[in-house]
Structure formats: C-alpha cells, structure tokens
CSV table of C-alpha atoms and ligand atoms in Angstrom, one decimal:
chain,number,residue,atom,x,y,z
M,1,UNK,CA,-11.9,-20.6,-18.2
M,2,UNK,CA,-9.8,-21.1,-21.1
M,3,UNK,CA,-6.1,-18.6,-20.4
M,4,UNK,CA,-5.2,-19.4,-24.3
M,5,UNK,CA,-8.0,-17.2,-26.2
M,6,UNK,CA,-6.9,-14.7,-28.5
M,7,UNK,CA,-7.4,-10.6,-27.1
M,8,UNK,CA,-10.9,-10.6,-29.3
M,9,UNK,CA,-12.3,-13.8,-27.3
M,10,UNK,CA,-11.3,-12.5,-23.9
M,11,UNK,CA,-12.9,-9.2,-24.6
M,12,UNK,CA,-15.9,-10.7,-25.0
M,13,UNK,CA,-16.5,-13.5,-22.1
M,14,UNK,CA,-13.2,-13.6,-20.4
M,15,UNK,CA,-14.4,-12.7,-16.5
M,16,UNK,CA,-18.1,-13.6,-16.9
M,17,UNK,CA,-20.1,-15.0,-14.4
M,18,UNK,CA,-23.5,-15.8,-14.3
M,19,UNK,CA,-26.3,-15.6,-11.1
M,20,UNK,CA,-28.7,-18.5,-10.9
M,21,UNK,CA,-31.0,-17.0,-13.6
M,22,UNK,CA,-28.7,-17.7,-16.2
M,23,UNK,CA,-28.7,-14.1,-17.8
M,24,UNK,CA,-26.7,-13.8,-20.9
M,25,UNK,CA,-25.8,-10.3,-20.6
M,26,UNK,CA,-23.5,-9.6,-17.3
M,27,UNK,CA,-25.9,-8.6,-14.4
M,28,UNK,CA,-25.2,-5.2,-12.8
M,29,UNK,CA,-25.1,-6.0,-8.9
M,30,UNK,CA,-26.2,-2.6,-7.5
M,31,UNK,CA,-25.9,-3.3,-3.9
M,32,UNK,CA,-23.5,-2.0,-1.5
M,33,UNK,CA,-23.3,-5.2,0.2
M,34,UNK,CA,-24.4,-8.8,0.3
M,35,UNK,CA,-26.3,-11.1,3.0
M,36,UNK,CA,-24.8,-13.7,5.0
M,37,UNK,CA,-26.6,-16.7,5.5
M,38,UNK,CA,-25.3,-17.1,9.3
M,39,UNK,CA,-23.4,-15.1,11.9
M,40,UNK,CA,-20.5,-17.9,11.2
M,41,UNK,CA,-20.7,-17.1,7.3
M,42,UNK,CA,-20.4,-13.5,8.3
M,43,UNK,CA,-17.2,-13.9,10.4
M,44,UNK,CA,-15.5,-16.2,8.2
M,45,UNK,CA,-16.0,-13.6,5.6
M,46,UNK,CA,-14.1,-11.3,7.4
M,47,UNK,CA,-11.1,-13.7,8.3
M,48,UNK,CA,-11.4,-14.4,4.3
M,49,UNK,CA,-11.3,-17.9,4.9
M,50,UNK,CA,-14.5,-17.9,2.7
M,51,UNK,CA,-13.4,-18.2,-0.7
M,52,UNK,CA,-14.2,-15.5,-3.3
M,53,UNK,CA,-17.1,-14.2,-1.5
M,54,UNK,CA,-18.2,-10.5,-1.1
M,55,UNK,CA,-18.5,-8.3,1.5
M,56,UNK,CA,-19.1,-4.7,0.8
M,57,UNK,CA,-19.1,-2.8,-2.1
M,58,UNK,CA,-16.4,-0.6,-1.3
M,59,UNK,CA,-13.8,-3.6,-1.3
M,60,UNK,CA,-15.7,-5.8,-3.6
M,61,UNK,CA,-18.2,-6.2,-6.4
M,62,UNK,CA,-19.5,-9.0,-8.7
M,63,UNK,CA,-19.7,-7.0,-11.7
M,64,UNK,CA,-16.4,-4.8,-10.6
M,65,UNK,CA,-14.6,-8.8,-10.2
M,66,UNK,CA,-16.0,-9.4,-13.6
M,67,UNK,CA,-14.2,-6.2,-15.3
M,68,UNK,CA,-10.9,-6.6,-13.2
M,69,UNK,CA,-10.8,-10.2,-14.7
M,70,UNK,CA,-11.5,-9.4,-17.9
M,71,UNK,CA,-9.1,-6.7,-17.9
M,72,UNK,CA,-6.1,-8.7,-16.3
M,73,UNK,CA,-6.7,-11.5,-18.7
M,74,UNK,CA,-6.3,-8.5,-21.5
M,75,UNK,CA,-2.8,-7.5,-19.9
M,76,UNK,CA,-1.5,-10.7,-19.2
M,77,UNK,CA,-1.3,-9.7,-15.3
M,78,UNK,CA,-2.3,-11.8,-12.7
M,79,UNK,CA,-4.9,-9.5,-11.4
M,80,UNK,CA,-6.3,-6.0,-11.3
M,81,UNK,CA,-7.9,-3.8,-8.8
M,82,UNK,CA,-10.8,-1.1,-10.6
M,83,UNK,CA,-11.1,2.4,-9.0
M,84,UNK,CA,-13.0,5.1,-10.0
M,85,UNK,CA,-10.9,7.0,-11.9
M,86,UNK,CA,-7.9,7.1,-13.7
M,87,UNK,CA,-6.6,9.5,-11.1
M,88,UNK,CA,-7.5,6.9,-8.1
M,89,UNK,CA,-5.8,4.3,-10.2
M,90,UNK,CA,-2.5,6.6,-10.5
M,91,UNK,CA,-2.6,7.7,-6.9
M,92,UNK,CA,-3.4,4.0,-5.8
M,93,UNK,CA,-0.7,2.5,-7.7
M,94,UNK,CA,1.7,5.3,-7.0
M,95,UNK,CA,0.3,6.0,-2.6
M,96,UNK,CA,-0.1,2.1,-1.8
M,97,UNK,CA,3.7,1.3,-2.4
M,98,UNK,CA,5.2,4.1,-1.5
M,99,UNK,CA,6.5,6.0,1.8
M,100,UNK,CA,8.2,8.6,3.3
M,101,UNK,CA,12.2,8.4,2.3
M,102,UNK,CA,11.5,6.4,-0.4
M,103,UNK,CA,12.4,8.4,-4.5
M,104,UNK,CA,10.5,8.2,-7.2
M,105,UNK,CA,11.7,8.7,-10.7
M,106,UNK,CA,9.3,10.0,-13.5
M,107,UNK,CA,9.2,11.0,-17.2
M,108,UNK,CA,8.4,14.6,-17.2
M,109,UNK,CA,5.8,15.1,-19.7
M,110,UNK,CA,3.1,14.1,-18.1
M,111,UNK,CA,-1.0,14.7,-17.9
M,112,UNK,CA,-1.6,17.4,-15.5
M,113,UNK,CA,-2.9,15.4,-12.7
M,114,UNK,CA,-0.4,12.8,-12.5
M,115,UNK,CA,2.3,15.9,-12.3
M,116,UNK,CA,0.1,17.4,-9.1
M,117,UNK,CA,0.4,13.5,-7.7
M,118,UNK,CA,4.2,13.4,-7.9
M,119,UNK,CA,5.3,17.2,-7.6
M,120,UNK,CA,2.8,18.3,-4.7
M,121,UNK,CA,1.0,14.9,-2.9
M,122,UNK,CA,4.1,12.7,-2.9
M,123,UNK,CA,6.5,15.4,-1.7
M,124,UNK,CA,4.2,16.4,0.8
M,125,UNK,CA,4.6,13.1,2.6
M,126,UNK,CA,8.2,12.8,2.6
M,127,UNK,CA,8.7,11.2,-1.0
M,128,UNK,CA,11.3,12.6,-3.2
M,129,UNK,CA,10.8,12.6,-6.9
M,130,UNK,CA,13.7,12.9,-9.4
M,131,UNK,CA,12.2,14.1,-13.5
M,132,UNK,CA,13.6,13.4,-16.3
M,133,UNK,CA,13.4,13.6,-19.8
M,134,UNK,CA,11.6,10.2,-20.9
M,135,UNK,CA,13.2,9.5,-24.0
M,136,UNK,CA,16.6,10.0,-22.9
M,137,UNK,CA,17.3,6.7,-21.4
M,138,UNK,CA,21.0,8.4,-19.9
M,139,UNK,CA,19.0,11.0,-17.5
M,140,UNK,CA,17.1,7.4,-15.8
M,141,UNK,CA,19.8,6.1,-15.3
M,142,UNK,CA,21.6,8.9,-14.1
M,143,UNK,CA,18.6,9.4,-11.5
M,144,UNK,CA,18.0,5.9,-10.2
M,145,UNK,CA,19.4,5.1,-6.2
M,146,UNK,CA,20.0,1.6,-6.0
M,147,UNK,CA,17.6,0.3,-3.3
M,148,UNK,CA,16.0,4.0,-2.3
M,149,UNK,CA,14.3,4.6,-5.9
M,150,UNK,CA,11.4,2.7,-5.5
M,151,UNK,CA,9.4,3.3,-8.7
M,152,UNK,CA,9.8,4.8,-11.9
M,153,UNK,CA,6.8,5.8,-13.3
M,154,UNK,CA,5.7,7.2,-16.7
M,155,UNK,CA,3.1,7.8,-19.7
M,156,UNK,CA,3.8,5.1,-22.4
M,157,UNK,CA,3.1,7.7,-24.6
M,158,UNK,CA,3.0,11.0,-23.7
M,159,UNK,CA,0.0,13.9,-23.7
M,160,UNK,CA,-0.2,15.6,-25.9
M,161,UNK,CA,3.0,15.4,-27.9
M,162,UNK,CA,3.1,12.0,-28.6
M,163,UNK,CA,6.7,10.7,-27.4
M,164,UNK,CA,7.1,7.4,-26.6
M,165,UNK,CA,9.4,6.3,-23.7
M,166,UNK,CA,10.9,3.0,-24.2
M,167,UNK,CA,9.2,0.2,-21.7
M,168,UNK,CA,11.5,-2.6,-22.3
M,169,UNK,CA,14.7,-0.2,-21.3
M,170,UNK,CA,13.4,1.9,-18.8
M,171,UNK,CA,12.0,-1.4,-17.2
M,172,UNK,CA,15.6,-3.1,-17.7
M,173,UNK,CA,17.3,0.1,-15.7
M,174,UNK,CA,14.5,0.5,-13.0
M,175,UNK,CA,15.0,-3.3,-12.4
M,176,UNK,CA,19.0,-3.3,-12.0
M,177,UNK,CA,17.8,-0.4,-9.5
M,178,UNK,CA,15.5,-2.4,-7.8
M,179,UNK,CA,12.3,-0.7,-8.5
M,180,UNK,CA,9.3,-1.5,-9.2
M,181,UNK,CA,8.3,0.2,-13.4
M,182,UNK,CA,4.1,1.9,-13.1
M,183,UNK,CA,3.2,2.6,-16.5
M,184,UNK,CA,0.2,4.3,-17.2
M,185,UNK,CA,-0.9,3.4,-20.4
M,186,UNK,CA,-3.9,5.5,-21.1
M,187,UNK,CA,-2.4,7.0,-24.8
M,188,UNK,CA,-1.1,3.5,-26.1
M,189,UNK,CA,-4.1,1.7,-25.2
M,190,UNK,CA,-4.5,-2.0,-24.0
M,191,UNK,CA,-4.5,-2.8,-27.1
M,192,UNK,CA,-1.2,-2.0,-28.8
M,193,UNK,CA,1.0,-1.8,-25.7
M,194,UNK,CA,1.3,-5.0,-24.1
M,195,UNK,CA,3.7,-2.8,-21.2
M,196,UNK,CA,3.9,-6.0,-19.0
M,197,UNK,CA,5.5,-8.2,-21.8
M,198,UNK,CA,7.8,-5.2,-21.8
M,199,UNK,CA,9.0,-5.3,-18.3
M,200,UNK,CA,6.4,-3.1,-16.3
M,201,UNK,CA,5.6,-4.4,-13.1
M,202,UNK,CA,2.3,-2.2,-13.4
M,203,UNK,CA,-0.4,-0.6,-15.5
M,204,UNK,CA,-2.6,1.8,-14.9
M,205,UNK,CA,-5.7,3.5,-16.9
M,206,UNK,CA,-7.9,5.5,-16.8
M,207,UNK,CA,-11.1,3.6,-18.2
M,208,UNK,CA,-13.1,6.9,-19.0
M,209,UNK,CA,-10.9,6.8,-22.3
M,210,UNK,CA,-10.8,4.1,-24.9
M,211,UNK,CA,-12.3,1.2,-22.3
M,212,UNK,CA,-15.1,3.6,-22.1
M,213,UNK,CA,-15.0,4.7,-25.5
M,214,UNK,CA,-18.5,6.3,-25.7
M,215,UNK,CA,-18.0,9.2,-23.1
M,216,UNK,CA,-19.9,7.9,-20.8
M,217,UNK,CA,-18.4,7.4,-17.5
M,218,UNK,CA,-15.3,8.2,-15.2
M,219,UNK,CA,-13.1,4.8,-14.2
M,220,UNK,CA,-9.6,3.9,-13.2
M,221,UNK,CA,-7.9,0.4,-13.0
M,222,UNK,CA,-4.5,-1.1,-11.7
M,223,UNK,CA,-3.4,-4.2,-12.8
M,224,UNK,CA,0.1,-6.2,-11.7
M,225,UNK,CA,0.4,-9.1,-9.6
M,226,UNK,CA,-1.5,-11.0,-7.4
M,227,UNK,CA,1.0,-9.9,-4.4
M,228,UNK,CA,1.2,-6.6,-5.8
M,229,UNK,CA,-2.4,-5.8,-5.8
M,230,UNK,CA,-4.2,-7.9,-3.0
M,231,UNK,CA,-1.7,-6.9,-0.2
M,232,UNK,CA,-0.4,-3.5,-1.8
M,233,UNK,CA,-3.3,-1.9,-3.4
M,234,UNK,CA,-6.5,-3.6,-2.0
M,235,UNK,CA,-6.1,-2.4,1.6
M,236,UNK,CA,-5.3,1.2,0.2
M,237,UNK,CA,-8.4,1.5,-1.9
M,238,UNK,CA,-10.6,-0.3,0.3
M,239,UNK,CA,-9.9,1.6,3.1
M,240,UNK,CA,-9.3,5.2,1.3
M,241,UNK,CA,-12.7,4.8,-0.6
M,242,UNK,CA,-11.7,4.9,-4.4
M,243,UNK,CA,-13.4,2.0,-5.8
M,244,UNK,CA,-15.1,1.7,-8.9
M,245,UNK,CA,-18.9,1.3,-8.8
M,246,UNK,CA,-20.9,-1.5,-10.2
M,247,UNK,CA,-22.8,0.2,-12.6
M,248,UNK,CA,-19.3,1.7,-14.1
M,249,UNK,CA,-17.8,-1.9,-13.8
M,250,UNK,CA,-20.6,-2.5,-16.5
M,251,UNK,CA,-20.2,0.3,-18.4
M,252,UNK,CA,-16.3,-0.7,-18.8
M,253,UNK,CA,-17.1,-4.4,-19.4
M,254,UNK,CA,-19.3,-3.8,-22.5
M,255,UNK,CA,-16.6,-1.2,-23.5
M,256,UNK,CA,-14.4,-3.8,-23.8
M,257,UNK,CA,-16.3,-5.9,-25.7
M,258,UNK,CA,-15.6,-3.8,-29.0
M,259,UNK,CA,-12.5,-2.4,-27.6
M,260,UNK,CA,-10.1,-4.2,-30.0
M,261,UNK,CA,-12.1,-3.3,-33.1
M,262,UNK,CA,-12.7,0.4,-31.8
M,263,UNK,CA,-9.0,0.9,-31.4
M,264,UNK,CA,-8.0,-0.7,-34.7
M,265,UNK,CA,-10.3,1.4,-36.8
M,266,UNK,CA,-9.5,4.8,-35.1
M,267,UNK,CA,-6.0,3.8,-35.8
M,268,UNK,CA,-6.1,3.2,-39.2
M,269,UNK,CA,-8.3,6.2,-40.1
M,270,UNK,CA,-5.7,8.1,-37.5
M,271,UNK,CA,-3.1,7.1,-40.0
M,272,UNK,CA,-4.9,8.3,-43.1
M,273,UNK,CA,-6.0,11.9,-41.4
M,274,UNK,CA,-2.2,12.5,-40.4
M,275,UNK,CA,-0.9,11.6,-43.8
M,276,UNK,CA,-3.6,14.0,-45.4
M,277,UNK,CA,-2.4,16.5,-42.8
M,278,UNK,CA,1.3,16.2,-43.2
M,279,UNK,CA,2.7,18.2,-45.8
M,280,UNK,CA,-0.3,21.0,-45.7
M,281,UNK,CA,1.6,24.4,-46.0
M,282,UNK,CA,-1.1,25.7,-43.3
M,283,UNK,CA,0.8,23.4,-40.2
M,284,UNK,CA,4.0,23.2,-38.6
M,285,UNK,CA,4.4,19.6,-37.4
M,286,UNK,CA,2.1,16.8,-37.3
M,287,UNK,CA,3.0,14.6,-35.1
M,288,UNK,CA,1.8,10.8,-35.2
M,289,UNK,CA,3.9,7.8,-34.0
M,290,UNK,CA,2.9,6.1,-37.2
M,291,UNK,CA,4.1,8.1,-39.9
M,292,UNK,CA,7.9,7.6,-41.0
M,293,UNK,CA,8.7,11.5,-40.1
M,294,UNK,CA,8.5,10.8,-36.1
M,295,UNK,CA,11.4,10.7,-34.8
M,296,UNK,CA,10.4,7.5,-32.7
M,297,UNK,CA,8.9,5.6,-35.5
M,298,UNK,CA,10.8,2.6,-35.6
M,299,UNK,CA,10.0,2.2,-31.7
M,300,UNK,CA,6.4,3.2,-31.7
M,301,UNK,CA,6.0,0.5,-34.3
M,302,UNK,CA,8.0,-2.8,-32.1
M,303,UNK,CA,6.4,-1.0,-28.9
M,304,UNK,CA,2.8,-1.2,-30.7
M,305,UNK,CA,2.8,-2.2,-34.3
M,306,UNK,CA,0.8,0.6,-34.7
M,307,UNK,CA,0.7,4.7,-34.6
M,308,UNK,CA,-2.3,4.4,-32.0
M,309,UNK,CA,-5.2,6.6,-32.3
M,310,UNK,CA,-4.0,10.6,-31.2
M,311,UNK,CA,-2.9,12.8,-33.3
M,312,UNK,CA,-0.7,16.3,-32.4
M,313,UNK,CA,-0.3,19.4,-35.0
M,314,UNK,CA,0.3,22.8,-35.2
M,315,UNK,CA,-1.6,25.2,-37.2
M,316,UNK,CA,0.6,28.2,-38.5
M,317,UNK,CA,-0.6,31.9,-36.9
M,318,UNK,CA,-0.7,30.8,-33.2
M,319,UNK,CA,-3.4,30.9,-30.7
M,320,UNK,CA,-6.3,32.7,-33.3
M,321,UNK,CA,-5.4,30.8,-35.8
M,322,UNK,CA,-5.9,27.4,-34.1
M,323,UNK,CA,-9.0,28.9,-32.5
M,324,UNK,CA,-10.0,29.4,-35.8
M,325,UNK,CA,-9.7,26.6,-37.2
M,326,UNK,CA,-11.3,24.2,-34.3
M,327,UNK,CA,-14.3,27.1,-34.1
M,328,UNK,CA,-15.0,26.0,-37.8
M,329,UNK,CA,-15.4,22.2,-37.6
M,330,UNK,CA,-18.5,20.5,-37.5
M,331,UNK,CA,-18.0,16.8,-36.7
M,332,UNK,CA,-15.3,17.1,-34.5
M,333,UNK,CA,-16.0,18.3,-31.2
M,334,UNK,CA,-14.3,20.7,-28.9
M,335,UNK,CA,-13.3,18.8,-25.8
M,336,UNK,CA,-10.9,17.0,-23.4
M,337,UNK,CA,-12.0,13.6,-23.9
M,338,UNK,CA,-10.0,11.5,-25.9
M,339,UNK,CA,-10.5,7.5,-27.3
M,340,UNK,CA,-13.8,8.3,-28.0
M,341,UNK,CA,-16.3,7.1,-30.8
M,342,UNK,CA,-16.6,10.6,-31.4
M,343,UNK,CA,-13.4,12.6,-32.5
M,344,UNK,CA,-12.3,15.5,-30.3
M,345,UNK,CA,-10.1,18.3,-31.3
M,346,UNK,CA,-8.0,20.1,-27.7
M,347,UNK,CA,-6.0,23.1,-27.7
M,348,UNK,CA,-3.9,22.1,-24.8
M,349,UNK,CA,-2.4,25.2,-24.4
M,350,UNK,CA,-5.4,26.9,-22.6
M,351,UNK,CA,-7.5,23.8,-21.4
M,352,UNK,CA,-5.9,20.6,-20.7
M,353,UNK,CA,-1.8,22.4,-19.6
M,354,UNK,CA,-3.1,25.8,-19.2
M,355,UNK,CA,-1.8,25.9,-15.3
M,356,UNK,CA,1.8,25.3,-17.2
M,357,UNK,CA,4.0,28.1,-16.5
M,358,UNK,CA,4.9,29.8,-20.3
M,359,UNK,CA,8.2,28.1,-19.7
M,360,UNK,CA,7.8,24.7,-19.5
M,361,UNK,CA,4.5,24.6,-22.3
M,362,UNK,CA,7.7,25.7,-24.3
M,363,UNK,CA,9.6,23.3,-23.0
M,364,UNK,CA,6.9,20.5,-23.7
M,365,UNK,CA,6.2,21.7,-27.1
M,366,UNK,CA,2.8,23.0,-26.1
M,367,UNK,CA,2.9,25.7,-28.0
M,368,UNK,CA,0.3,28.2,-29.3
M,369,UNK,CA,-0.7,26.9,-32.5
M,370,UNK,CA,-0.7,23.0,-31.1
M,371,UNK,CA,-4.1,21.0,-31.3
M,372,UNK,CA,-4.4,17.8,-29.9
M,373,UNK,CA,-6.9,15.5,-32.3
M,374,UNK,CA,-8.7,12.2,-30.4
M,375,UNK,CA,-9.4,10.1,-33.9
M,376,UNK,CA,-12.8,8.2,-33.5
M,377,UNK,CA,-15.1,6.1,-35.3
M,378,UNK,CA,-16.2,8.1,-38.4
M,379,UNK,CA,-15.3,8.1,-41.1
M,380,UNK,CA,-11.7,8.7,-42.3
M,381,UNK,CA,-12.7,10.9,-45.5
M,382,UNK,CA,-15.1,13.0,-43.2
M,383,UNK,CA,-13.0,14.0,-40.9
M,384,UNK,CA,-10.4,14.5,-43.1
M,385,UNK,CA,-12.6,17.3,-45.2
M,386,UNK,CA,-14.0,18.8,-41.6
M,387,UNK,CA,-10.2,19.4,-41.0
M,388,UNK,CA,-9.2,21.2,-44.7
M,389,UNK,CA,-12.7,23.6,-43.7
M,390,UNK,CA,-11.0,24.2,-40.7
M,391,UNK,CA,-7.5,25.0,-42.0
M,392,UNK,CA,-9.6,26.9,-44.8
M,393,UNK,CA,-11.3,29.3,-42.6
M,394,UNK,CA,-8.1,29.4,-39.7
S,1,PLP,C1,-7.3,11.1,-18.6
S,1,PLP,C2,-6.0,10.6,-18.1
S,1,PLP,C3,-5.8,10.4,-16.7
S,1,PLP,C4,-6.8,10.6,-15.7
S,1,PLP,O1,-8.0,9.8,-15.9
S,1,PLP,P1,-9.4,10.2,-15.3
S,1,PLP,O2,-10.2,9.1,-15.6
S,1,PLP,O3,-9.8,11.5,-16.0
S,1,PLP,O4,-9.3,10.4,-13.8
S,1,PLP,C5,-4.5,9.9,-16.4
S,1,PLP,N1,-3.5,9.8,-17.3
S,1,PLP,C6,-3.7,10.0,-18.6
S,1,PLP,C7,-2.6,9.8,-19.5
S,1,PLP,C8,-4.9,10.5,-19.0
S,1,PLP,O5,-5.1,10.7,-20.3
C-alpha cells in the first residue's frame, strides 16, 4: 500500500486486508487458531519459513495484524505488537528488554500502575530504577550510567497534572547513554505527539483511551522497530499470554478511523472550557498545555501544536468543595476514563492516586481541591455551563 498518505487516509485503510468475500468492512477473525492445509504447511509454519501466515491466536491474529499495521503506519514505526491492555503494553515494552543488573531511569509522575511496574515488579527481579523529576532535564542526566541504564522511560504528558517532559532532549541524553527512550503516550495522543520523530525508540498506549474513544474496551499496543518488536517483544507476549483479542483489534481499528477528527474537536473545545475556566475566582489553577499561563507552553505547542484534550483545576475549599461541585454536573460523568466521546470529571486524589502517600500527592500537586477533566465530543458551550452549575453549587 501507499507509505505517503496523510494521518486521515491511513486511519482509514492503512492495514486493511480483505478474505476472499471481499467484505468492505474489516472482518473480525474470532478463532483462536487457523487450519493447515498439510502436516508440511503445519511445520513450516512453525519454522516461519511460511510467510505472513498465522498460527494461533495468542501470537497472531488477522484482524490484530490489521490494527498493529494501521497503528505503526500512524507512528511512523516499523511495526507494532497489540496487547490487551495498556498495562501489558507498559510491562511488555518495559519486561521484554530488560534484565536483572540492568537501571532504568523514569520521570516520576506517573499513572499509578506504571509506578507499581517500576518501583515493585522491576525491582523485584534485580532491576534498579533511578526517578527523577521529568521536566528537569539536569536530574536525567545526572541519573543516566553509560552502558548499565538501559531505558529511560516516561509519560509524554503526565497524569494528571499535565507536565510535559521534553522527547527530543530526554531522547538526545538517553541516547549519549546508550539507552533505549519508552514513551508512553497515552495523554498526548497519536495524534499530536509524533514521539518517534522526536527520538523515542518506543511507544506505548493504552488503546482503552482515545483509540477506543467510546469506552468500550480495554487494549494496549507497543510500537518500535521491526528488531525491536519481533525478537524483543513478540516472544515475551506470545509466550506470557498478553495479547490483544480479535474482537478488541476491531474495536481499536474502527476507533481509529475517526481518531484524528475525535482528537481535534476535543481539543479545540478543551481550549475553549479552560479559557472559560481560567480566571474564575472559584479555582486555583487551571492547568492546560494550551493556554499561554502553563509554564510549558511554548513546548507543549512544538511537541504537539496543540494543548491536547485533558484538562487539570483546582476548585477553592478542598475535598467538599470539589465533591461538590462534580456531585452537581449533569453531562459530565464521574469516572476514570479519559479520551472519551463522553467527558469525564476525576478527583484523583481519592480514586485514580488515592494509594499515594499524603506526601508525595503534595508533592505531585494532587491536592485536595484538584479535578482532573477528560474533554469529549459535546458541545463546548455545554460543558462549559455544566461546569459554572458546578462551581455554583461547590
Ligand atoms: C490508562 C493508562 C494506562 C493503563 O492502560 P489500561 O488500558 O487501563 O491498562 C497506562 N498509562 C497511562 C498514562 C494511562 O492513562
């Protein structure tokens, strides 16, 4: 297929493969494995001599080959591997490469589970992991070991205070290091973060997000190199179990059909809520990457031309008062979800970070009053008057 279409044209057919019926919409192939059409088929299969053939699902799926495609083609990596979550996709990426005596170095504002990955599973086995503060770009390279730091790894964008680490010069100091930069891109989307043109060796996501974008299923994917992921992270998934099923793989691949124009709206309308919050005597600080008054402006907008789609603030009177004030809206929901057609208001402080000690939610700026807003699809104005009810009745 053609490799110069523009991100809208790839979203929609890059990856697509047809059975002999000639379906227009991609098939779903629920099977867990495929027929051989001779014992010598069978075995040469297994040697992969074969081509691009299948084998079981667990290593392997038509419709899963037609997401990872589509989605590499989206990053500008060679190839991706899809798993069946964003946390199998974090532990895959981050287990696969590494071993025991190797160091990790990570940003440390990260979402919960990829914290439990580095500080408790990695450690466990022997790995050492050095945190710093991911905008400071002196404490990486203070913590890199030339040739025993194999990975740096960090959000692109971090939950749920919004501050961007910088790909392009974390990636130049990893790489003087020798280690390989894992990026998971989950709050920048694929959309306005091109990380690999950046320097990051790999990306993971986790699909249930804006891929997704309806709430409707749990997915993961890595994507990096063609080396990186058929003899790194293949055998690790394949044999560990995490793969992504078919019928997610379709869920994900229609996501992405609209993924570009999902992300673009709830950007702009993020824009418009955060300037209508900003300035409202009832908050503290709003934080959004696209307003002039973050402090990371000017990178959030050569990183991704754009603010993206969360949106952090902090309603004055603490705890009660931000209780109040999600307790009173009516089209934004209460959950945990986020890049989803429907907007989503978190108090991270008990949900999302709650296992933080007091300490380092302070630290993190997770503080009593902090709500974490997931813009969607409706519309700008609407959400914008749900909010002032809130703020009325907090
Ligand atoms: C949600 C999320 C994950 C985990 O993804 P799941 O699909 O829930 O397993 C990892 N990283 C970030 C930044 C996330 O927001």
């Amino acid at each position: 297929m053609s490799k110069d279409w523009k991100t809208r044209t790839t979203l929609v057919h890059e990856g697509s493969r047809r059975s002999q019926y000639g379906e227009m919409a991609e098939a779903i192939f629920l099977t867990q494995g495929f027929v051989y059409p001779t014992a010598e088929s069978a075995e040469a299969r297994f040697l992969k001599t074969e081509g691009d053939e299948f084998i079981y699902a667990r290593y392997g799926n038509p419709t899963t080959r037609m997401f990872e495609e589509r989605i590499a083609a989206l990053e500008g990596t060679e190839d991706a591997f899809a798993t069946a979550s964003g946390m199998a996709a974090v532990n895959g990426a981050l287990t696969s490469m590494l071993r025991a005596g190797d160091h990790v170095v990570s940003a440390r504002a990260l979402f919960g589970s990829c914290l439990y990955i580095l500080e408790e599973i990695l450690t466990r086995y022997g790995v050492q992991v050095t945190f710093v503060e991911g905008a400071d770009l002196d404490q990486w390279r203070a913590a890199m070991r030339p040739g025993v730091t194999k990975a740096v790894f960090f959000e692109s964008m971090s939950n749920p205070t919004l501050e961007l680490v910088d790909i392009k010069s974390v990636s130049e100091i990893a790489h003087a290091a020798g280690a390989l930069v894992v990026v998971d891109n989950v709050f920048s989307t694929p959309i306005f973060s091109r990380a690999v043109d950046l320097g990051a060796d790999v990306i993971v996501y986790s699909t249930t997000k804006h891929i997704d974008g309806q709430g409707r299923a749990l997915g993961g994917v890595i994507c990096g190199t063609t080396e990186f992921i058929r003899k790194t992270v293949e055998p690790y998934m394949k044999h560990t179990g995490g793969s992504m099923s078919p019928f997610t793989s379709w869920i994900m691949l229609n996501g992405m059909a609209t993924l570009d124009l999902r992300c673009r709206a709830m950007a702009d309308s993020a824009l418009k809520v955060a300037q209508a919050l900003e300035g409202d005597a009832r908050l503290g600080r709003v934080i959004y990457p696209g307003l002039t008054s973050h402090p990371q402006h000017d990178l959030a907008m050569a990183q991704m031309g754009s603010g993206g789609t969360m949106i952090a603030f902090e309603v004055k009177g603490g705890k009660e008062a931000a209780f109040r004030a999600i307790n009173a809206l009516e089209i934004i929901k209460i959950s945990n979800n986020l890049g989803d057609a429907k907007s989503i208001a978190t108090h991270p402080a008990t949900t999302t970070h709650q296992r933080l000690p007091e300490a380092q939610k302070a630290a993190l700026g997770i503080t009593p009053g902090l709500i974490r807003l997931s813009v969607g699809l409706e519309d700008a104005d609407d959400l914008i008057a749900d909010l002032r009810r809130g703020l009325d009745l907090a």
